[in-house]
CSV table of C-alpha atoms in Angstrom, one decimal:
chain,number,residue,atom,x,y,z
K,1,MET,CA,-10.7,-2.9,12.1
K,2,THR,CA,-14.2,-3.7,11.2
K,3,PRO,CA,-14.6,-5.3,7.7
K,4,ASP,CA,-16.1,-3.5,4.8
K,5,ASP,CA,-19.6,-4.5,3.8
K,6,VAL,CA,-18.4,-6.1,0.7
K,7,PRO,CA,-21.0,-7.3,-1.8
K,8,SER,CA,-21.2,-11.2,-1.9
K,9,ASP,CA,-19.4,-11.3,-5.3
K,10,ARG,CA,-16.4,-9.5,-3.7
K,11,ARG,CA,-15.8,-11.6,-0.7
K,12,PRO,CA,-12.6,-13.5,-0.3
K,13,PHE,CA,-12.3,-17.1,-1.8
K,14,ASP,CA,-12.1,-20.2,0.4
K,15,ALA,CA,-8.6,-21.1,1.3
K,16,GLY,CA,-6.7,-23.5,-0.7
K,17,VAL,CA,-6.2,-24.2,-4.4
K,18,LEU,CA,-9.3,-22.9,-6.2
K,19,SER,CA,-11.4,-25.2,-8.3
K,20,ARG,CA,-12.1,-24.7,-12.0
K,21,ARG,CA,-15.6,-24.0,-11.1
K,22,SER,CA,-14.6,-21.3,-8.6
K,23,LEU,CA,-12.3,-19.8,-11.2
K,24,LEU,CA,-15.0,-19.5,-13.7
K,25,LYS,CA,-17.4,-18.1,-11.1
K,26,ALA,CA,-14.8,-15.6,-10.0
K,27,ALA,CA,-14.1,-14.4,-13.6
K,28,MET,CA,-17.9,-14.0,-14.2
K,29,ALA,CA,-18.2,-11.8,-11.0
K,30,VAL,CA,-15.7,-9.3,-12.2
K,31,PRO,CA,-17.0,-6.7,-14.7
K,32,VAL,CA,-15.6,-7.7,-18.1
K,33,LEU,CA,-13.8,-5.4,-20.6
K,34,PRO,CA,-12.0,-6.8,-23.5
K,35,ARG,CA,-10.0,-9.7,-22.1
K,36,VAL,CA,-6.3,-9.5,-21.8
K,37,ARG,CA,-4.8,-12.4,-23.9
K,38,PHE,CA,-2.2,-14.4,-22.0
K,39,ARG,CA,-0.2,-17.6,-22.9
K,40,GLN,CA,-0.7,-20.6,-20.8
K,41,GLN,CA,2.9,-21.8,-21.5
K,42,GLY,CA,6.0,-19.8,-20.4
K,43,THR,CA,8.2,-19.1,-17.5
K,44,HIS,CA,6.6,-20.3,-14.2
K,45,VAL,CA,6.8,-17.8,-11.4
K,46,ALA,CA,5.8,-18.3,-7.8
K,47,VAL,CA,4.9,-15.1,-5.9
K,48,ILE,CA,4.8,-15.4,-2.3
K,49,GLY,CA,2.8,-12.6,-0.6
K,50,ALA,CA,-0.6,-11.2,-2.0
K,51,GLY,CA,-0.3,-7.7,-0.6
K,52,ALA,CA,0.3,-4.5,-2.6
K,53,PHE,CA,3.5,-5.5,-3.8
K,54,GLY,CA,3.0,-9.2,-4.5
K,55,GLY,CA,-0.4,-9.1,-5.8
K,56,TRP,CA,0.3,-6.5,-8.4
K,57,THR,CA,3.6,-8.2,-9.4
K,58,ALA,CA,1.6,-11.6,-9.8
K,59,LEU,CA,-1.0,-9.8,-12.1
K,60,GLN,CA,1.8,-7.9,-14.1
K,61,LEU,CA,3.7,-11.1,-14.7
K,62,LEU,CA,0.6,-13.0,-15.8
K,63,ARG,CA,-0.2,-10.2,-18.4
K,64,ARG,CA,3.3,-10.6,-19.7
K,65,GLY,CA,2.8,-14.2,-20.6
K,66,ALA,CA,4.2,-15.9,-17.4
K,67,ARG,CA,2.4,-18.8,-15.8
K,68,VAL,CA,2.0,-17.5,-12.2
K,69,THR,CA,1.2,-19.3,-8.9
K,70,LEU,CA,0.4,-16.7,-6.1
K,71,VAL,CA,0.7,-18.0,-2.5
K,72,ASP,CA,-0.4,-16.3,0.7
K,73,ALA,CA,-0.6,-17.6,4.3
K,74,TRP,CA,-3.8,-15.6,5.2
K,75,GLY,CA,-5.1,-14.0,2.2
K,76,PRO,CA,-4.7,-10.6,0.4
K,77,GLY,CA,-5.2,-7.5,2.7
K,78,ASN,CA,-5.7,-9.6,5.8
K,79,ALA,CA,-5.6,-8.1,9.3
K,80,ARG,CA,-1.9,-9.1,10.0
K,81,ALA,CA,-0.6,-7.8,6.6
K,82,SER,CA,0.9,-4.4,6.0
K,83,SER,CA,-1.5,-4.0,3.1
K,84,GLY,CA,-4.5,-4.7,5.4
K,85,GLY,CA,-6.9,-2.0,6.7
K,86,GLU,CA,-9.4,0.1,5.0
K,87,THR,CA,-7.5,3.1,3.4
K,88,ARG,CA,-4.1,4.5,2.4
K,89,VAL,CA,-3.1,8.1,1.4
K,90,ILE,CA,-1.8,8.5,-2.2
K,91,ARG,CA,0.3,11.7,-2.7
K,92,GLY,CA,3.2,12.8,-4.9
K,93,ILE,CA,5.2,15.0,-2.5
K,94,TYR,CA,8.5,13.1,-2.0
K,95,GLY,CA,11.1,15.6,-1.4
K,96,ASN,CA,13.7,15.7,-4.3
K,97,ASN,CA,13.2,12.1,-5.0
K,98,ARG,CA,12.2,11.8,-8.7
K,99,ILE,CA,12.1,8.1,-8.7
K,100,TYR,CA,9.0,8.0,-6.2
K,101,VAL,CA,7.3,11.0,-7.8
K,102,GLU,CA,7.4,9.4,-11.3
K,103,MET,CA,6.3,6.1,-9.8
K,104,VAL,CA,3.4,7.8,-8.2
K,105,VAL,CA,2.4,9.4,-11.5
K,106,ARG,CA,2.5,5.9,-13.1
K,107,ALA,CA,0.8,4.2,-10.2
K,108,LEU,CA,-2.1,6.7,-10.5
K,109,GLN,CA,-2.5,6.0,-14.1
K,110,LEU,CA,-2.7,2.3,-13.3
K,111,TRP,CA,-5.1,2.8,-10.5
K,112,ARG,CA,-7.5,4.7,-12.8
K,113,GLU,CA,-7.2,1.9,-15.3
K,114,ALA,CA,-8.0,-0.7,-12.8
K,115,GLU,CA,-11.1,1.2,-11.8
K,116,ALA,CA,-12.2,1.4,-15.4
K,117,ARG,CA,-11.6,-2.3,-15.9
K,118,TRP,CA,-13.1,-3.5,-12.6
K,119,GLY,CA,-16.0,-1.1,-12.5
K,120,GLY,CA,-15.5,0.2,-8.9
K,121,THR,CA,-14.0,3.0,-6.9
K,122,LEU,CA,-10.5,2.4,-5.5
K,123,TYR,CA,-9.0,5.8,-5.7
K,124,ARG,CA,-10.8,8.8,-4.1
K,125,ARG,CA,-9.2,12.2,-5.4
K,126,LEU,CA,-9.8,14.4,-2.4
K,127,GLY,CA,-6.6,16.4,-2.5
K,128,ALA,CA,-4.1,16.6,0.2
K,129,LEU,CA,-3.6,19.5,2.6
K,130,TRP,CA,0.1,19.7,3.6
K,131,MET,CA,0.7,21.8,6.8
K,132,THR,CA,4.5,22.6,7.2
K,133,SER,CA,7.0,25.1,8.4
K,134,ARG,CA,7.9,28.0,6.1
K,135,ASN,CA,11.1,26.2,4.8
K,136,ASP,CA,10.3,22.6,4.5
K,137,PRO,CA,12.7,21.0,2.1
K,138,TYR,CA,10.7,17.8,1.8
K,139,VAL,CA,7.8,19.9,0.4
K,140,ASP,CA,9.8,22.6,-1.4
K,141,ASN,CA,12.1,20.2,-3.3
K,142,ALA,CA,9.1,18.2,-4.5
K,143,LEU,CA,7.1,21.0,-6.1
K,144,PRO,CA,9.2,21.5,-9.3
K,145,LEU,CA,9.2,17.6,-9.8
K,146,LEU,CA,5.4,17.5,-9.4
K,147,ARG,CA,4.8,20.4,-11.8
K,148,GLN,CA,7.1,18.8,-14.4
K,149,THR,CA,5.0,15.7,-14.4
K,150,GLY,CA,1.7,17.6,-14.7
K,151,MET,CA,0.6,17.1,-11.0
K,152,ARG,CA,-1.1,20.2,-9.7
K,153,VAL,CA,-0.1,21.9,-6.4
K,154,ASP,CA,-1.3,25.2,-4.9
K,155,ASP,CA,0.2,27.4,-2.2
K,156,LEU,CA,-2.6,28.6,0.0
K,157,SER,CA,-2.3,31.6,2.4
K,158,LEU,CA,-3.3,31.1,6.0
K,159,ALA,CA,-6.3,33.3,5.5
K,160,ASP,CA,-7.3,31.4,2.4
K,161,ALA,CA,-6.9,28.0,4.1
K,162,SER,CA,-8.8,29.2,7.1
K,163,ALA,CA,-11.7,30.4,5.1
K,164,ARG,CA,-11.8,27.2,3.0
K,165,PHE,CA,-11.3,24.8,6.0
K,166,PRO,CA,-12.7,26.5,9.1
K,167,GLN,CA,-12.7,23.1,10.8
K,168,VAL,CA,-8.9,23.2,11.0
K,169,ASN,CA,-7.0,25.1,13.6
K,170,PHE,CA,-3.8,26.3,11.7
K,171,GLU,CA,-2.0,27.7,14.8
K,172,GLY,CA,1.8,26.9,14.4
K,173,VAL,CA,1.4,26.3,10.7
K,174,GLU,CA,3.7,28.5,8.5
K,175,ARG,CA,2.9,27.2,5.1
K,176,ILE,CA,0.0,25.3,3.5
K,177,VAL,CA,0.4,23.4,0.1
K,178,TYR,CA,-2.7,21.8,-1.5
K,179,GLU,CA,-1.9,18.8,-3.6
K,180,ARG,CA,-4.7,18.4,-6.1
K,181,GLU,CA,-4.3,14.8,-7.3
K,182,ALA,CA,-3.7,13.4,-3.9
K,183,GLY,CA,-6.5,11.4,-2.0
K,184,TYR,CA,-6.9,7.9,-0.6
K,185,LEU,CA,-6.9,4.3,-1.8
K,186,ARG,CA,-9.3,1.6,-0.5
K,187,ALA,CA,-6.5,-0.8,0.5
K,188,ARG,CA,-8.1,-4.1,1.7
K,189,LEU,CA,-10.7,-4.0,-1.2
K,190,ALA,CA,-7.9,-3.3,-3.7
K,191,CYS,CA,-5.9,-6.3,-2.6
K,192,GLU,CA,-8.9,-8.5,-2.9
K,193,LEU,CA,-9.9,-7.3,-6.4
K,194,VAL,CA,-6.4,-7.7,-7.7
K,195,LEU,CA,-6.6,-11.3,-6.6
K,196,ARG,CA,-10.0,-11.7,-8.3
K,197,TRP,CA,-8.8,-10.3,-11.6
K,198,PHE,CA,-5.6,-12.4,-11.4
K,199,ILE,CA,-7.7,-15.5,-11.0
K,200,GLY,CA,-10.1,-14.4,-13.7
K,201,GLU,CA,-7.1,-14.0,-16.2
K,202,GLY,CA,-5.7,-17.5,-15.5
K,203,GLY,CA,-3.6,-17.2,-12.4
K,204,GLU,CA,-3.5,-19.9,-9.6
K,205,TYR,CA,-3.8,-19.0,-5.9
K,206,ARG,CA,-3.0,-21.1,-3.0
K,207,GLN,CA,-3.6,-20.1,0.5
K,208,ARG,CA,-0.8,-21.7,2.2
K,209,ARG,CA,2.4,-20.8,4.4
K,210,ALA,CA,5.5,-21.1,2.2
K,211,THR,CA,9.0,-22.0,3.3
K,212,PRO,CA,11.9,-21.1,1.0
K,213,GLY,CA,13.5,-24.2,-0.5
K,214,GLN,CA,17.1,-25.3,-0.3
K,215,LEU,CA,19.7,-23.4,-2.3
K,216,VAL,CA,21.2,-25.7,-4.8
K,217,GLY,CA,24.2,-24.4,-7.1
K,218,ASP,CA,23.1,-21.0,-8.0
K,219,GLY,CA,19.5,-21.4,-7.5
K,220,MET,CA,16.6,-22.2,-5.0
K,221,ASP,CA,14.9,-25.6,-5.0
K,222,ALA,CA,11.3,-26.3,-4.5
K,223,MET,CA,9.3,-24.6,-1.7
K,224,GLN,CA,7.6,-26.4,1.1
K,225,LEU,CA,4.0,-25.5,1.7
K,226,SER,CA,2.1,-25.8,4.9
K,227,ASP,CA,-0.1,-28.6,3.6
K,228,GLY,CA,2.9,-30.8,3.0
K,229,SER,CA,3.0,-30.2,-0.7
K,230,THR,CA,5.9,-28.6,-2.6
K,231,LEU,CA,5.8,-25.9,-5.2
K,232,THR,CA,8.5,-25.7,-8.0
K,233,ALA,CA,8.8,-22.8,-10.3
K,234,ASP,CA,11.3,-21.4,-12.6
K,235,GLN,CA,11.5,-18.0,-10.7
K,236,TYR,CA,10.4,-17.2,-7.1
K,237,VAL,CA,9.4,-13.7,-6.0
K,238,PHE,CA,9.1,-13.1,-2.2
K,239,ALA,CA,7.1,-10.0,-1.3
K,240,CYS,CA,6.4,-11.0,2.2
K,241,GLY,CA,6.2,-7.6,3.9
K,242,PRO,CA,7.2,-7.8,7.6
K,243,TRP,CA,8.1,-11.5,7.3
K,244,LEU,CA,10.8,-11.0,4.6
K,245,GLY,CA,13.6,-10.8,7.2
K,246,THR,CA,12.6,-14.0,9.1
K,247,LEU,CA,12.3,-15.9,5.8
K,248,PHE,CA,15.8,-14.7,4.7
K,249,PRO,CA,17.7,-14.0,7.9
K,250,ASP,CA,21.1,-14.1,6.2
K,251,VAL,CA,20.3,-11.9,3.4
K,252,ILE,CA,17.6,-9.5,4.7
K,253,GLY,CA,17.5,-10.1,8.4
K,254,GLU,CA,17.2,-6.9,10.5
K,255,ARG,CA,17.3,-4.9,7.3
K,256,ILE,CA,13.6,-5.1,7.5
K,257,ALA,CA,12.3,-3.9,10.9
K,258,PRO,CA,8.7,-4.2,11.7
K,259,THR,CA,7.2,-1.5,13.9
K,260,ARG,CA,4.0,-1.3,15.8
K,261,GLN,CA,1.6,1.6,14.3
K,262,GLU,CA,-1.7,2.8,15.7
K,263,VAL,CA,-4.6,4.1,13.8
K,264,PHE,CA,-7.7,5.7,15.3
K,265,TYR,CA,-11.1,6.7,13.9
K,266,PHE,CA,-13.2,9.3,15.7
K,267,GLY,CA,-16.7,10.1,15.3
K,268,ALA,CA,-17.9,13.5,14.2
K,269,PRO,CA,-21.0,15.2,15.9
K,270,ALA,CA,-24.2,14.0,14.5
K,271,GLY,CA,-25.2,15.7,11.3
K,272,ASP,CA,-22.0,17.7,11.1
K,273,PRO,CA,-20.8,17.7,7.5
K,274,ARG,CA,-17.4,19.4,8.1
K,275,PHE,CA,-15.5,16.2,8.5
K,276,VAL,CA,-16.7,14.1,5.6
K,277,GLU,CA,-15.1,13.7,2.2
K,278,GLU,CA,-17.1,16.3,0.4
K,279,GLN,CA,-15.9,19.0,2.8
K,280,MET,CA,-12.3,18.1,3.7
K,281,PRO,CA,-9.4,16.6,1.9
K,282,VAL,CA,-6.7,14.2,3.1
K,283,TRP,CA,-4.3,16.1,5.5
K,284,ILE,CA,-0.7,15.8,6.5
K,285,ASP,CA,0.8,17.8,9.2
K,286,ASN,CA,4.5,17.7,8.7
K,287,GLY,CA,5.5,19.2,12.1
K,288,ALA,CA,7.7,18.0,15.0
K,289,ARG,CA,5.8,14.7,14.6
K,290,LEU,CA,4.2,13.8,11.4
K,291,TYR,CA,0.4,13.3,11.9
K,292,TYR,CA,-1.9,12.5,8.9
K,293,GLY,CA,-5.6,11.6,8.3
K,294,ILE,CA,-8.4,10.8,6.0
K,295,PRO,CA,-11.9,12.2,6.6
K,296,GLY,CA,-15.0,10.1,6.1
K,297,ASN,CA,-13.7,7.2,4.1
K,298,GLN,CA,-17.1,5.7,3.5
K,299,TRP,CA,-18.6,7.2,6.8
K,300,ARG,CA,-16.1,5.1,8.8
K,301,GLY,CA,-15.0,8.1,11.0
K,302,PHE,CA,-12.3,10.6,11.0
K,303,LYS,CA,-9.0,8.8,10.6
K,304,LEU,CA,-6.0,10.0,12.5
K,305,ALA,CA,-2.5,8.4,12.7
K,306,ASP,CA,1.0,9.3,14.0
K,307,ASP,CA,3.7,8.4,11.4
K,308,THR,CA,6.3,8.2,14.1
K,309,ARG,CA,7.8,4.7,14.2
K,310,GLY,CA,6.6,2.6,17.1
K,311,GLY,CA,8.3,-0.1,18.9
K,312,SER,CA,9.3,-3.4,17.4
K,313,PHE,CA,6.4,-5.7,16.6
K,314,ASP,CA,5.8,-9.4,15.8
K,315,PRO,CA,3.5,-9.3,12.8
K,316,THR,CA,2.4,-12.9,13.4
K,317,ASP,CA,1.6,-13.1,17.2
K,318,GLY,CA,1.8,-9.6,18.4
K,319,ASP,CA,-1.3,-8.3,20.2
K,320,ARG,CA,-3.2,-5.7,18.2
K,321,THR,CA,-5.1,-3.9,21.0
K,322,ALA,CA,-4.6,-0.2,20.7
K,323,SER,CA,-2.7,1.2,23.7
K,324,ALA,CA,-4.1,3.8,26.1
K,325,GLU,CA,-0.9,5.9,25.7
K,326,ALA,CA,-1.3,6.2,21.9
K,327,LEU,CA,-5.0,7.0,22.2
K,328,GLU,CA,-4.2,9.8,24.8
K,329,SER,CA,-1.6,11.4,22.3
K,330,ALA,CA,-4.0,11.1,19.4
K,331,ARG,CA,-6.7,12.8,21.4
K,332,GLU,CA,-4.5,15.6,22.5
K,333,TYR,CA,-3.4,16.3,18.9
K,334,LEU,CA,-7.1,16.0,17.6
K,335,SER,CA,-8.3,18.5,20.2
K,336,PHE,CA,-5.6,21.1,19.2
K,337,ARG,CA,-5.8,20.7,15.4
K,338,PHE,CA,-9.6,20.0,15.0
K,339,PRO,CA,-11.2,21.8,18.0
K,340,ALA,CA,-14.7,20.7,17.1
K,341,LEU,CA,-13.8,17.1,17.8
K,342,VAL,CA,-12.5,17.6,21.2
K,343,ASP,CA,-15.2,15.3,22.7
K,344,ALA,CA,-15.3,12.9,19.6
K,345,PRO,CA,-15.8,9.4,20.6
K,346,LEU,CA,-13.3,6.7,19.4
K,347,VAL,CA,-15.3,4.5,17.0
K,348,GLU,CA,-12.6,2.2,15.8
K,349,ALA,CA,-8.9,1.5,16.3
K,350,ARG,CA,-6.4,-0.7,14.5
K,351,VAL,CA,-2.8,-1.8,15.3
K,352,CYS,CA,-0.9,-2.4,12.0
K,353,GLN,CA,2.8,-2.3,11.2
K,354,TYR,CA,5.4,-0.8,9.0
K,355,GLU,CA,8.3,-2.8,7.7
K,356,ASP,CA,11.0,-0.3,7.4
K,357,SER,CA,14.2,-0.6,5.5
K,358,PRO,CA,17.2,1.2,7.0
K,359,ASP,CA,16.8,4.2,4.7
K,360,GLY,CA,13.1,4.0,4.2
K,361,HIS,CA,13.3,2.9,0.6
K,362,PHE,CA,12.0,-0.2,-1.1
K,363,ILE,CA,14.1,-3.4,-1.5
K,364,VAL,CA,13.8,-4.9,-5.0
K,365,ASP,CA,16.7,-7.1,-5.9
K,366,ARG,CA,17.8,-10.7,-6.8
K,367,HIS,CA,18.9,-13.0,-4.0
K,368,PRO,CA,22.8,-12.7,-4.0
K,369,TRP,CA,23.2,-16.6,-3.9
K,370,ALA,CA,20.1,-17.7,-6.0
K,371,GLU,CA,19.6,-16.4,-9.4
K,372,ASN,CA,16.0,-17.5,-9.5
K,373,VAL,CA,15.0,-15.7,-6.3
K,374,TRP,CA,13.7,-12.0,-6.1
K,375,LEU,CA,13.3,-10.1,-2.9
K,376,VAL,CA,10.7,-7.4,-2.7
K,377,GLY,CA,9.8,-5.5,0.4
K,378,GLY,CA,10.7,-2.6,2.6
K,379,GLY,CA,7.5,-0.7,2.0
K,380,SER,CA,8.4,1.5,5.0
K,381,GLY,CA,4.9,2.9,5.5
K,382,HIS,CA,4.6,4.4,2.0
K,383,GLY,CA,4.5,1.6,-0.3
K,384,PHE,CA,0.9,0.8,-0.8
K,385,LYS,CA,0.2,3.6,-3.3
K,386,HIS,CA,3.0,2.4,-5.7
K,387,GLY,CA,1.7,-1.1,-5.8
K,388,PRO,CA,0.7,-1.2,-9.6
K,389,ALA,CA,3.8,0.5,-10.7
K,390,LEU,CA,6.1,-1.4,-8.6
K,391,GLY,CA,4.5,-4.8,-9.7
K,392,GLU,CA,5.2,-3.6,-13.3
K,393,TYR,CA,8.8,-2.9,-12.5
K,394,VAL,CA,9.3,-6.3,-10.8
K,395,ALA,CA,7.6,-8.2,-13.7
K,396,GLN,CA,9.9,-6.5,-16.0
K,397,LEU,CA,13.0,-7.5,-14.1
K,398,VAL,CA,12.0,-11.0,-13.6
K,399,LEU,CA,11.0,-11.7,-17.3
K,400,SER,CA,13.5,-9.5,-19.1
K,401,GLN,CA,16.6,-9.9,-17.0
K,402,ARG,CA,16.9,-6.1,-16.7
K,403,ASP,CA,19.5,-4.7,-14.4
K,404,VAL,CA,18.3,-3.7,-11.0
K,405,ASN,CA,18.1,-0.1,-10.1
K,406,PRO,CA,20.8,0.5,-7.5
K,407,PHE,CA,18.3,2.8,-5.7
K,408,PHE,CA,16.3,-0.5,-4.7
K,409,GLY,CA,19.2,-2.8,-4.6
K,410,LEU,CA,20.5,-4.7,-1.5
K,411,SER,CA,24.0,-3.4,-2.0
K,412,ARG,CA,23.2,0.0,-0.9
K,413,LEU,CA,22.4,-1.4,2.6
K,414,GLY,CA,25.9,-2.8,3.1
């Protein structure tokens, strides 16, 4: 996917351990609110992985007084990462799962706070248009939970929806729900800004490949880094997305399954305002196959993706050329649901991956044979939006020795 035109003061740092001069320059580049006070001394935590889970965890640990070293092989939001790419949907409908609904509510609060602190737009509240069957338990069961948390949802009649969004063909749709607080997040930019703020508050970042250390007694020894150095910490948090299973084959292994996912951007007709953010929300078509999309996203094009899990994928060496078959399927759907885009040219395509756990829920647990190692992953295609709240939860676990919520624990997977 083509990179954003990010201002020079928001471009990635050079690889390696950053110099003191670079740290000061980075801190000065970030809009400054009253500084968060942190202690230089305290538990040393190494966080491996600077994506949505790892980056936010590192920042939350730092703000709780830990000394934190963040390590990533290719950098935050890179093209191989599950947190890469330009945008992610944020929405609160999660069936009858109160844990995720409440986590979305907390994450929204933290996303807004981050925008106020950093002085930029990461969250665009466009609303989300859910197109479903008349009795869709995933949507129906979520509505009471959303309303209890103050998130607003509206039932729209087909007539009202057609009048409000004439660019959508609602054929085959039996029910339409509009989720007002939903929208999208600027994914790669968010990962980059989390790193910049982390460094500005005193964190250390190393762009290296990390190999888990040997298990000694009931803990893990120093990690090996790709430059030949070692990294020793009191606690280790591995938030390595699709690589978590290969790093811990005995504990995670195939419990994390990377799948190939394809995303397409189509160009609307010149001068046609119907497919830009001001005219259309995020949309989710929860039919026989779940399609979703984001309009406009800073004039990039009309984003369309099929949420159906693709084939197994190698996140390191897998070819990321979009397939003709997936493009044909996307075009067929596009021409049906959005008829004005029947001849829309493909302007961008991206191959990413999900890293699914067996039940689609996150994995957040201590390594069963190493008390100082934490395993965080299983984003399962819906994790990015939760990043700030999940990072807060992991930081509390690591520093307070709280019990792991069984919902996220490894024991549930057998």
